[in-house]
CSV table of C-alpha atoms in Angstrom, one decimal:
chain,number,residue,atom,x,y,z
A,1,MET,CA,52.6,25.9,49.8
A,2,SER,CA,51.9,25.7,53.5
A,3,LYS,CA,54.8,26.6,55.9
A,4,ASP,CA,55.9,23.3,56.5
A,5,GLY,CA,56.5,22.8,52.8
A,6,LYS,CA,53.3,20.3,52.4
A,7,HIS,CA,51.7,20.9,49.0
A,8,LEU,CA,49.5,18.9,46.2
A,9,PHE,CA,50.4,18.5,42.8
A,10,THR,CA,48.3,16.8,40.0
A,11,SER,CA,49.1,15.4,36.6
A,12,GLU,CA,46.7,13.5,34.2
A,13,SER,CA,47.3,11.0,31.3
A,14,VAL,CA,45.0,9.4,28.8
A,15,THR,CA,44.8,6.6,27.0
A,16,GLU,CA,45.6,5.6,23.2
A,17,GLY,CA,41.9,5.9,22.3
A,18,HIS,CA,41.6,9.6,23.5
A,19,PRO,CA,40.1,11.5,20.4
A,20,ASP,CA,43.3,13.7,21.0
A,21,LYS,CA,45.9,10.7,21.2
A,22,VAL,CA,44.1,9.0,18.1
A,23,CYS,CA,45.1,12.2,16.2
A,24,ASP,CA,48.9,12.2,17.5
A,25,GLN,CA,49.3,8.6,16.6
A,26,ILE,CA,47.6,9.0,13.2
A,27,SER,CA,50.1,11.8,12.7
A,28,ASP,CA,53.1,10.0,13.8
A,29,ALA,CA,52.1,7.0,12.1
A,30,ILE,CA,52.4,8.7,8.7
A,31,LEU,CA,55.7,10.2,9.8
A,32,ASP,CA,57.1,6.9,10.4
A,33,ASP,CA,55.7,5.7,7.4
A,34,LEU,CA,57.6,8.1,5.3
A,35,LEU,CA,60.9,8.3,7.4
A,36,ALA,CA,61.1,4.2,6.8
A,37,GLN,CA,61.4,5.1,2.6
A,38,ASP,CA,63.2,8.4,3.0
A,39,PRO,CA,65.2,9.5,6.2
A,40,LYS,CA,65.4,12.6,4.9
A,41,SER,CA,61.4,13.2,4.8
A,42,ARG,CA,60.1,16.8,6.1
A,43,VAL,CA,56.9,16.2,7.7
A,44,ALA,CA,54.7,18.6,9.4
A,45,CYS,CA,50.9,16.3,9.9
A,46,GLU,CA,48.0,17.7,11.7
A,47,THR,CA,45.0,15.3,12.4
A,48,LEU,CA,41.6,15.9,13.1
A,49,THR,CA,38.8,13.4,14.2
A,50,THR,CA,35.1,13.6,14.8
A,51,THR,CA,32.1,11.5,14.4
A,52,GLY,CA,32.9,9.2,11.4
A,53,LEU,CA,35.7,11.5,10.2
A,54,VAL,CA,39.4,11.7,9.9
A,55,LEU,CA,41.0,14.9,8.1
A,56,ILE,CA,44.8,15.1,7.5
A,57,ALA,CA,46.2,18.3,6.5
A,58,GLY,CA,49.9,19.6,6.5
A,59,GLU,CA,52.8,19.9,4.6
A,60,ILE,CA,55.1,17.1,3.3
A,61,SER,CA,58.1,17.0,1.1
A,62,SER,CA,59.3,13.3,0.8
A,63,GLN,CA,60.9,10.8,-1.6
A,64,GLY,CA,58.5,8.4,-0.4
A,65,TYR,CA,54.8,7.8,-0.7
A,66,THR,CA,52.1,7.0,2.1
A,67,ASP,CA,48.8,5.2,1.3
A,68,LEU,CA,46.7,7.6,4.0
A,69,GLN,CA,43.8,5.5,3.8
A,70,LYS,CA,45.8,2.4,4.6
A,71,VAL,CA,47.9,4.2,7.7
A,72,VAL,CA,44.9,6.0,8.9
A,73,ARG,CA,42.7,2.8,9.2
A,74,GLY,CA,45.4,0.6,10.3
A,75,THR,CA,46.1,2.9,13.2
A,76,VAL,CA,42.6,3.3,14.2
A,77,LYS,CA,42.1,-0.3,14.2
A,78,GLU,CA,45.1,-0.9,16.2
A,79,ILE,CA,44.1,1.7,18.6
A,80,GLY,CA,40.9,-0.5,19.1
A,81,TYR,CA,38.1,1.4,17.5
A,82,VAL,CA,37.0,-1.8,15.7
A,83,LYS,CA,33.1,-2.0,16.0
A,84,ALA,CA,30.4,0.2,14.7
A,85,ALA,CA,28.9,0.4,18.2
A,86,TYR,CA,31.5,2.7,19.1
A,87,GLY,CA,30.4,5.5,16.8
A,88,PHE,CA,33.8,5.6,15.2
A,89,ASP,CA,35.7,2.8,13.7
A,90,TYR,CA,38.4,1.8,11.1
A,91,GLU,CA,36.4,0.5,8.6
A,92,THR,CA,33.4,3.4,8.1
A,93,CYS,CA,35.2,6.5,8.9
A,94,SER,CA,35.9,8.7,6.2
A,95,VAL,CA,39.5,10.0,5.5
A,96,LEU,CA,40.2,13.5,3.5
A,97,ALA,CA,43.5,14.8,3.2
A,98,SER,CA,45.0,18.4,2.1
A,99,ILE,CA,48.6,17.9,1.7
A,100,HIS,CA,51.1,20.0,0.1
A,101,ASN,CA,55.0,20.7,0.1
A,102,GLN,CA,57.3,22.2,2.5
A,103,SER,CA,57.3,25.9,1.7
A,104,SER,CA,60.5,26.8,0.0
A,105,ASP,CA,61.0,29.5,2.2
A,106,ILE,CA,61.2,27.2,5.1
A,107,SER,CA,63.1,24.6,3.5
A,108,MET,CA,66.1,27.0,2.5
A,109,GLY,CA,66.7,27.9,6.0
A,110,VAL,CA,66.7,24.2,7.1
A,111,ASP,CA,68.3,22.4,4.3
A,112,GLU,CA,72.4,21.3,4.7
A,113,LEU,CA,74.0,23.0,1.7
A,114,GLU,CA,77.9,22.9,0.9
A,115,GLU,CA,78.3,26.6,2.2
A,116,ARG,CA,75.6,26.1,5.2
A,117,GLU,CA,74.9,23.6,8.0
A,118,GLN,CA,71.6,22.4,8.6
A,119,GLY,CA,69.8,25.5,10.7
A,120,ALA,CA,66.9,25.0,13.0
A,121,GLY,CA,63.2,24.3,11.5
A,122,ASP,CA,61.6,27.2,13.1
A,123,GLN,CA,62.3,29.4,16.1
A,124,GLY,CA,61.1,28.4,19.5
A,125,LEU,CA,62.1,27.4,23.1
A,126,MET,CA,62.0,24.0,24.3
A,127,PHE,CA,62.6,22.7,28.1
A,128,GLY,CA,63.8,19.6,29.4
A,129,PHE,CA,63.4,18.2,33.1
A,130,ALA,CA,64.5,15.3,35.4
A,131,CYS,CA,64.4,14.8,39.0
A,132,ILE,CA,65.2,11.9,41.6
A,133,GLU,CA,61.2,11.6,42.4
A,134,THR,CA,61.4,8.1,40.6
A,135,GLU,CA,63.6,5.5,38.8
A,136,GLU,CA,62.7,7.0,35.3
A,137,LEU,CA,63.8,10.4,36.9
A,138,MET,CA,60.6,12.0,36.1
A,139,PRO,CA,58.0,13.6,38.5
A,140,LEU,CA,55.7,10.9,40.2
A,141,PRO,CA,52.4,12.3,39.6
A,142,ILE,CA,52.8,12.2,35.7
A,143,MET,CA,54.6,8.3,36.2
A,144,LEU,CA,51.7,7.2,38.4
A,145,ALA,CA,49.1,8.6,35.6
A,146,HIS,CA,51.0,6.7,32.8
A,147,LYS,CA,50.8,3.9,34.4
A,148,LEU,CA,47.4,4.2,35.2
A,149,SER,CA,46.2,4.9,31.5
A,150,ARG,CA,48.7,2.3,30.1
A,151,ARG,CA,47.1,-0.4,32.8
A,152,LEU,CA,43.5,0.4,31.6
A,153,SER,CA,44.9,-0.3,27.8
A,154,THR,CA,46.3,-3.6,28.9
A,155,VAL,CA,43.5,-4.9,30.8
A,156,ARG,CA,41.3,-3.9,27.7
A,157,ARG,CA,43.5,-5.5,25.1
A,158,GLU,CA,44.0,-8.4,27.1
A,159,GLY,CA,40.5,-9.1,27.8
A,160,ILE,CA,41.0,-9.0,32.0
A,161,LEU,CA,38.0,-6.2,32.2
A,162,ASP,CA,36.4,-7.3,28.9
A,163,PHE,CA,33.7,-4.3,29.3
A,164,LEU,CA,36.3,-1.6,28.5
A,165,ARG,CA,36.4,0.5,25.6
A,166,PRO,CA,39.2,2.4,24.2
A,167,ASP,CA,38.8,5.8,25.6
A,168,GLY,CA,39.8,7.0,29.2
A,169,LYS,CA,41.9,9.3,31.3
A,170,SER,CA,43.5,9.2,34.7
A,171,GLN,CA,44.7,11.5,37.3
A,172,VAL,CA,46.7,11.8,40.3
A,173,THR,CA,47.4,13.9,43.2
A,174,VAL,CA,50.4,13.4,45.0
A,175,GLU,CA,51.3,15.1,48.3
A,176,TYR,CA,54.5,16.6,48.9
A,177,GLU,CA,57.0,18.0,51.5
A,178,GLY,CA,59.2,20.4,49.8
A,179,HIS,CA,60.5,18.2,46.7
A,180,VAL,CA,59.8,14.6,48.1
A,181,PRO,CA,56.7,12.7,47.3
A,182,LYS,CA,55.1,11.4,50.9
A,183,ARG,CA,51.8,10.0,49.9
A,184,VAL,CA,49.2,9.9,46.9
A,185,ASP,CA,45.8,12.0,48.0
A,186,ALA,CA,43.8,11.1,45.1
A,187,VAL,CA,43.4,9.2,42.1
A,188,VAL,CA,40.9,9.7,39.6
A,189,ILE,CA,39.8,7.2,36.5
A,190,ALA,CA,37.5,7.8,33.8
A,191,ALA,CA,37.2,4.6,31.6
A,192,GLN,CA,34.9,4.1,28.5
A,193,HIS,CA,32.7,0.9,29.0
A,194,ASN,CA,30.2,-1.3,27.5
A,195,PRO,CA,26.7,-0.3,28.6
A,196,GLU,CA,25.5,-3.8,30.2
A,197,VAL,CA,28.3,-3.3,32.8
A,198,ASP,CA,27.0,-2.9,36.3
A,199,MET,CA,28.7,0.4,37.6
A,200,ASP,CA,29.6,-1.3,41.2
A,201,ASP,CA,31.5,-3.9,39.2
A,202,LEU,CA,33.2,-1.6,37.0
A,203,ARG,CA,34.4,0.4,39.8
A,204,ALA,CA,35.5,-2.8,42.0
A,205,ASP,CA,37.2,-4.2,38.9
A,206,ILE,CA,38.9,-1.0,38.0
A,207,ARG,CA,39.9,-0.8,41.6
A,208,GLU,CA,41.6,-3.9,42.0
A,209,ALA,CA,42.7,-4.7,38.4
A,210,VAL,CA,44.1,-1.0,37.6
A,211,ILE,CA,45.1,1.2,40.6
A,212,GLY,CA,45.8,-2.0,43.0
A,213,ASN,CA,48.2,-2.9,40.2
A,214,VAL,CA,49.9,0.8,39.7
A,215,ILE,CA,49.9,2.8,43.2
A,216,PRO,CA,52.2,1.8,45.5
A,217,PRO,CA,50.4,0.3,48.7
A,218,ASP,CA,52.4,2.4,51.3
A,219,MET,CA,51.6,5.7,49.2
A,220,LEU,CA,47.8,5.1,50.0
A,221,ASP,CA,46.1,5.8,53.0
A,222,ASP,CA,42.6,6.2,54.8
A,223,ASN,CA,42.5,9.9,53.6
A,224,THR,CA,43.2,9.2,49.9
A,225,SER,CA,40.1,9.8,47.5
A,226,ILE,CA,39.2,7.5,44.7
A,227,PHE,CA,37.2,8.7,42.0
A,228,ILE,CA,35.9,6.0,39.2
A,229,ASN,CA,33.6,7.1,36.6
A,230,ARG,CA,32.3,9.6,38.9
A,231,THR,CA,29.3,10.5,36.5
A,232,GLY,CA,28.0,6.9,36.3
A,233,ARG,CA,28.1,6.3,32.9
A,234,PHE,CA,31.0,6.7,29.9
A,235,VAL,CA,29.6,4.9,27.0
A,236,LEU,CA,29.9,7.4,24.3
A,237,GLY,CA,33.7,8.2,23.8
A,238,GLY,CA,36.6,8.6,21.6
A,239,PRO,CA,36.1,10.8,18.2
A,240,PHE,CA,32.2,10.3,18.3
A,241,ALA,CA,32.1,12.1,21.6
A,242,ASP,CA,34.9,14.8,21.4
A,243,THR,CA,36.6,16.1,18.6
A,244,GLY,CA,40.3,15.2,18.7
A,245,VAL,CA,43.2,17.2,17.2
A,246,THR,CA,47.1,16.7,17.2
A,247,GLY,CA,49.1,18.4,19.5
A,248,ARG,CA,46.6,19.4,22.5
A,249,LYS,CA,48.1,17.0,25.0
A,250,ILE,CA,51.2,18.8,25.4
A,251,ILE,CA,51.4,18.6,29.0
A,252,VAL,CA,50.5,14.9,29.0
A,253,ASP,CA,53.2,14.1,26.5
A,254,THR,CA,56.0,16.0,28.8
A,255,TYR,CA,56.2,16.2,32.4
A,256,GLY,CA,52.7,16.8,33.6
A,257,GLY,CA,52.9,20.4,34.5
A,258,VAL,CA,55.8,20.0,36.4
A,259,GLY,CA,58.5,22.8,35.1
A,260,SER,CA,57.9,24.8,31.8
A,261,HIS,CA,56.6,24.2,28.4
A,262,GLY,CA,57.6,26.0,25.0
A,263,GLY,CA,54.3,25.3,23.6
A,264,GLY,CA,55.0,23.1,20.7
A,265,CYS,CA,53.9,19.7,20.2
A,266,PHE,CA,56.0,17.1,19.2
A,267,SER,CA,53.5,14.4,17.4
A,268,GLY,CA,53.8,14.8,13.3
A,269,LYS,CA,56.8,16.7,13.3
A,270,ASP,CA,60.1,15.4,11.8
A,271,PRO,CA,63.2,15.8,13.7
A,272,SER,CA,64.2,19.0,11.6
A,273,LYS,CA,61.8,20.4,13.8
A,274,VAL,CA,63.6,21.9,16.9
A,275,ASP,CA,60.1,21.5,18.8
A,276,ARG,CA,60.7,17.8,18.6
A,277,SER,CA,64.6,17.1,18.4
A,278,GLY,CA,65.5,20.1,21.0
A,279,SER,CA,62.7,19.0,23.5
A,280,TYR,CA,64.0,15.1,23.4
A,281,MET,CA,67.8,16.4,23.7
A,282,ALA,CA,66.7,18.9,26.7
A,283,ARG,CA,65.4,15.6,28.3
A,284,TYR,CA,68.4,13.8,27.4
A,285,ILE,CA,70.8,16.5,29.1
A,286,ALA,CA,68.6,16.8,32.1
A,287,LYS,CA,68.3,13.3,32.8
A,288,ASN,CA,72.0,12.8,32.4
A,289,LEU,CA,72.8,15.5,34.8
A,290,VAL,CA,70.5,14.2,37.4
A,291,ALA,CA,71.6,10.9,36.9
A,292,ALA,CA,75.4,12.2,37.2
A,293,GLY,CA,74.6,13.5,40.5
A,294,VAL,CA,75.0,17.1,39.3
A,295,ALA,CA,71.5,18.0,40.8
A,296,ASP,CA,68.4,16.3,42.4
A,297,ARG,CA,66.2,18.6,40.1
A,298,ILE,CA,67.1,20.6,37.1
A,299,GLU,CA,65.2,22.3,34.2
A,300,VAL,CA,67.0,22.9,30.9
A,301,GLN,CA,65.7,25.6,28.4
A,302,VAL,CA,67.2,25.6,24.9
A,303,ALA,CA,66.2,28.1,22.3
A,304,TYR,CA,66.6,28.6,18.2
A,305,ALA,CA,66.0,31.0,15.5
A,306,ILE,CA,64.8,29.7,12.2
A,307,GLY,CA,67.6,29.0,9.8
A,308,VAL,CA,70.6,29.2,12.6
A,309,ALA,CA,72.3,26.0,13.8
A,310,ASP,CA,73.6,27.0,17.3
A,311,PRO,CA,70.9,27.8,20.1
A,312,VAL,CA,70.2,31.2,20.9
A,313,SER,CA,70.5,30.7,24.5
A,314,ILE,CA,70.9,27.7,27.1
A,315,MET,CA,69.3,28.1,30.4
A,316,VAL,CA,69.9,26.0,33.6
A,317,ASP,CA,67.4,25.8,36.5
A,318,SER,CA,68.7,23.5,39.4
A,319,TYR,CA,65.8,24.6,42.2
A,320,GLY,CA,68.6,25.0,44.6
A,321,THR,CA,69.5,21.1,44.4
A,322,ALA,CA,72.8,21.6,42.4
A,323,ARG,CA,76.4,20.5,43.5
A,324,VAL,CA,78.3,22.8,41.4
A,325,SER,CA,77.6,26.3,40.1
A,326,GLU,CA,75.0,26.8,37.4
A,327,ASP,CA,77.3,28.0,35.2
A,328,LYS,CA,79.7,25.0,35.6
A,329,ILE,CA,76.4,23.1,34.4
A,330,LYS,CA,76.2,25.0,31.3
A,331,ASP,CA,79.9,24.1,30.6
A,332,LEU,CA,79.3,20.6,31.3
A,333,ILE,CA,76.5,20.9,28.4
A,334,ARG,CA,78.4,22.6,25.9
A,335,GLY,CA,81.0,20.3,26.6
A,336,HIS,CA,79.0,16.8,26.4
A,337,PHE,CA,76.3,17.5,24.2
A,338,GLY,CA,75.8,18.6,20.6
A,339,LEU,CA,73.0,21.3,20.4
A,340,LYS,CA,72.7,22.0,16.7
A,341,PRO,CA,70.0,20.2,14.9
A,342,LYS,CA,72.4,17.8,13.0
A,343,GLN,CA,74.2,17.0,15.8
A,344,MET,CA,70.6,16.3,17.8
A,345,ILE,CA,69.3,14.2,15.3
A,346,SER,CA,72.7,12.3,14.7
A,347,GLU,CA,73.6,11.8,18.5
A,348,LEU,CA,69.7,10.4,19.2
A,349,ASP,CA,69.4,8.4,15.9
A,350,LEU,CA,66.3,10.4,15.3
A,351,LEU,CA,65.8,9.5,11.7
A,352,ARG,CA,64.0,6.3,12.0
A,353,PRO,CA,60.3,5.2,11.9
A,354,ILE,CA,60.3,5.4,15.6
A,355,TYR,CA,57.3,8.0,16.6
A,356,ARG,CA,54.3,6.2,16.6
A,357,LYS,CA,55.2,4.5,20.0
A,358,THR,CA,56.2,8.1,21.2
A,359,ALA,CA,52.3,9.2,20.4
A,360,ALA,CA,50.5,7.5,23.8
A,361,PHE,CA,51.6,7.2,27.3
A,362,GLY,CA,54.3,10.1,27.3
A,363,HIS,CA,57.2,10.9,25.5
A,364,PHE,CA,59.8,10.9,28.7
A,365,GLY,CA,60.4,8.2,31.2
A,366,ARG,CA,60.2,5.1,29.0
A,367,THR,CA,62.4,2.5,28.8
A,368,GLU,CA,61.8,0.9,25.1
A,369,GLU,CA,65.0,0.8,23.1
A,370,GLU,CA,63.5,3.7,20.7
A,371,PHE,CA,63.6,6.1,23.4
A,372,THR,CA,67.3,7.2,22.8
A,373,TRP,CA,66.9,10.5,24.9
A,374,GLU,CA,66.1,8.4,28.0
A,375,TRP,CA,69.8,7.1,28.1
A,376,THR,CA,72.1,8.0,30.6
A,377,ASP,CA,75.3,6.8,29.0
A,378,LYS,CA,76.7,10.4,29.5
A,379,ALA,CA,76.6,10.4,33.2
A,380,GLU,CA,79.7,9.1,34.2
A,381,ALA,CA,81.9,11.0,32.0
A,382,ILE,CA,79.7,14.3,33.2
A,383,ARG,CA,80.0,12.9,37.1
A,384,ARG,CA,83.9,12.9,36.2
A,385,ASP,CA,84.1,16.3,34.8
A,386,ALA,CA,82.1,17.7,37.6
A,387,GLY,CA,84.5,16.6,40.4
A,388,LEU,CA,81.7,14.6,41.7
């Protein structure tokens, strides 16, 4: 950061056709299919994709049954890999699976028994973050990057830019003064396309239909750099061009590199895994605290031990923006939020087939009804108890 507080920060996003995101969506589609039949399903489902192949591996214990061929091919089709010319498509790809039951050594620490409450499904540390930079209470760079990726998907699906294919990436660099975003310094778009399109036409169309639709005009100036398909060709994409694996886009999934990350991914995991439920609850806490005016910028960490219900630690960092002490903020957290696995699952209503939708365009900063961890329903009570 310079002496006057100016600095640049960059975040990226990817479309639903990116090979890693294909894997996340398949893993979460399998999870959803099982939760719809048996809400108590235990799922840890990993996916790998490459040319002509989808490989499913993991641990599943459920009273339900999932037709993996049907779920995988349906997901790939919905993403948009529908033509053999793409090098990967839902009709011709092979689907292989190696699935076994959840380890009894793990389940005995997680199962709720008459003499023992439900414990965390693993040890680990989870972070939640919120700030006043956007109406979603998210960092601006990741929100703009997600909106660009979602817009790429929209113009492809609606035929507005009919030369686009499913794979794509976006990146946004924002210039800050302190914690205040001032301008967009750079925008990067990489969009998979048909071989016939003229590159000058592609760049002009994406600049108008995608960037012009997303980036506020007052955030752009003559010094903003815009890079669109800078290699000049992006015909080969998706699993044909790059192997994908579940859980490789954890920064895209969260806050775009702002704040900390505990390292665990979300997709393919049922909510008994605190990697998922704990991260969702931490975001819920942080967002409600910021919405309440307790701080303008806040990070919350919770940490767990396997088989233990209560978190082993709670940490709060308000970056010097808090209007009450951080000890008071911890008291507010304990008073308004349940942090045991069973409490988090119940409060956020997580035993539902809602996860496929989370697996593209970020898990946070969303307005869809399934995203209960984005609600700010506790902000008023927190504001009152904080004395603000």
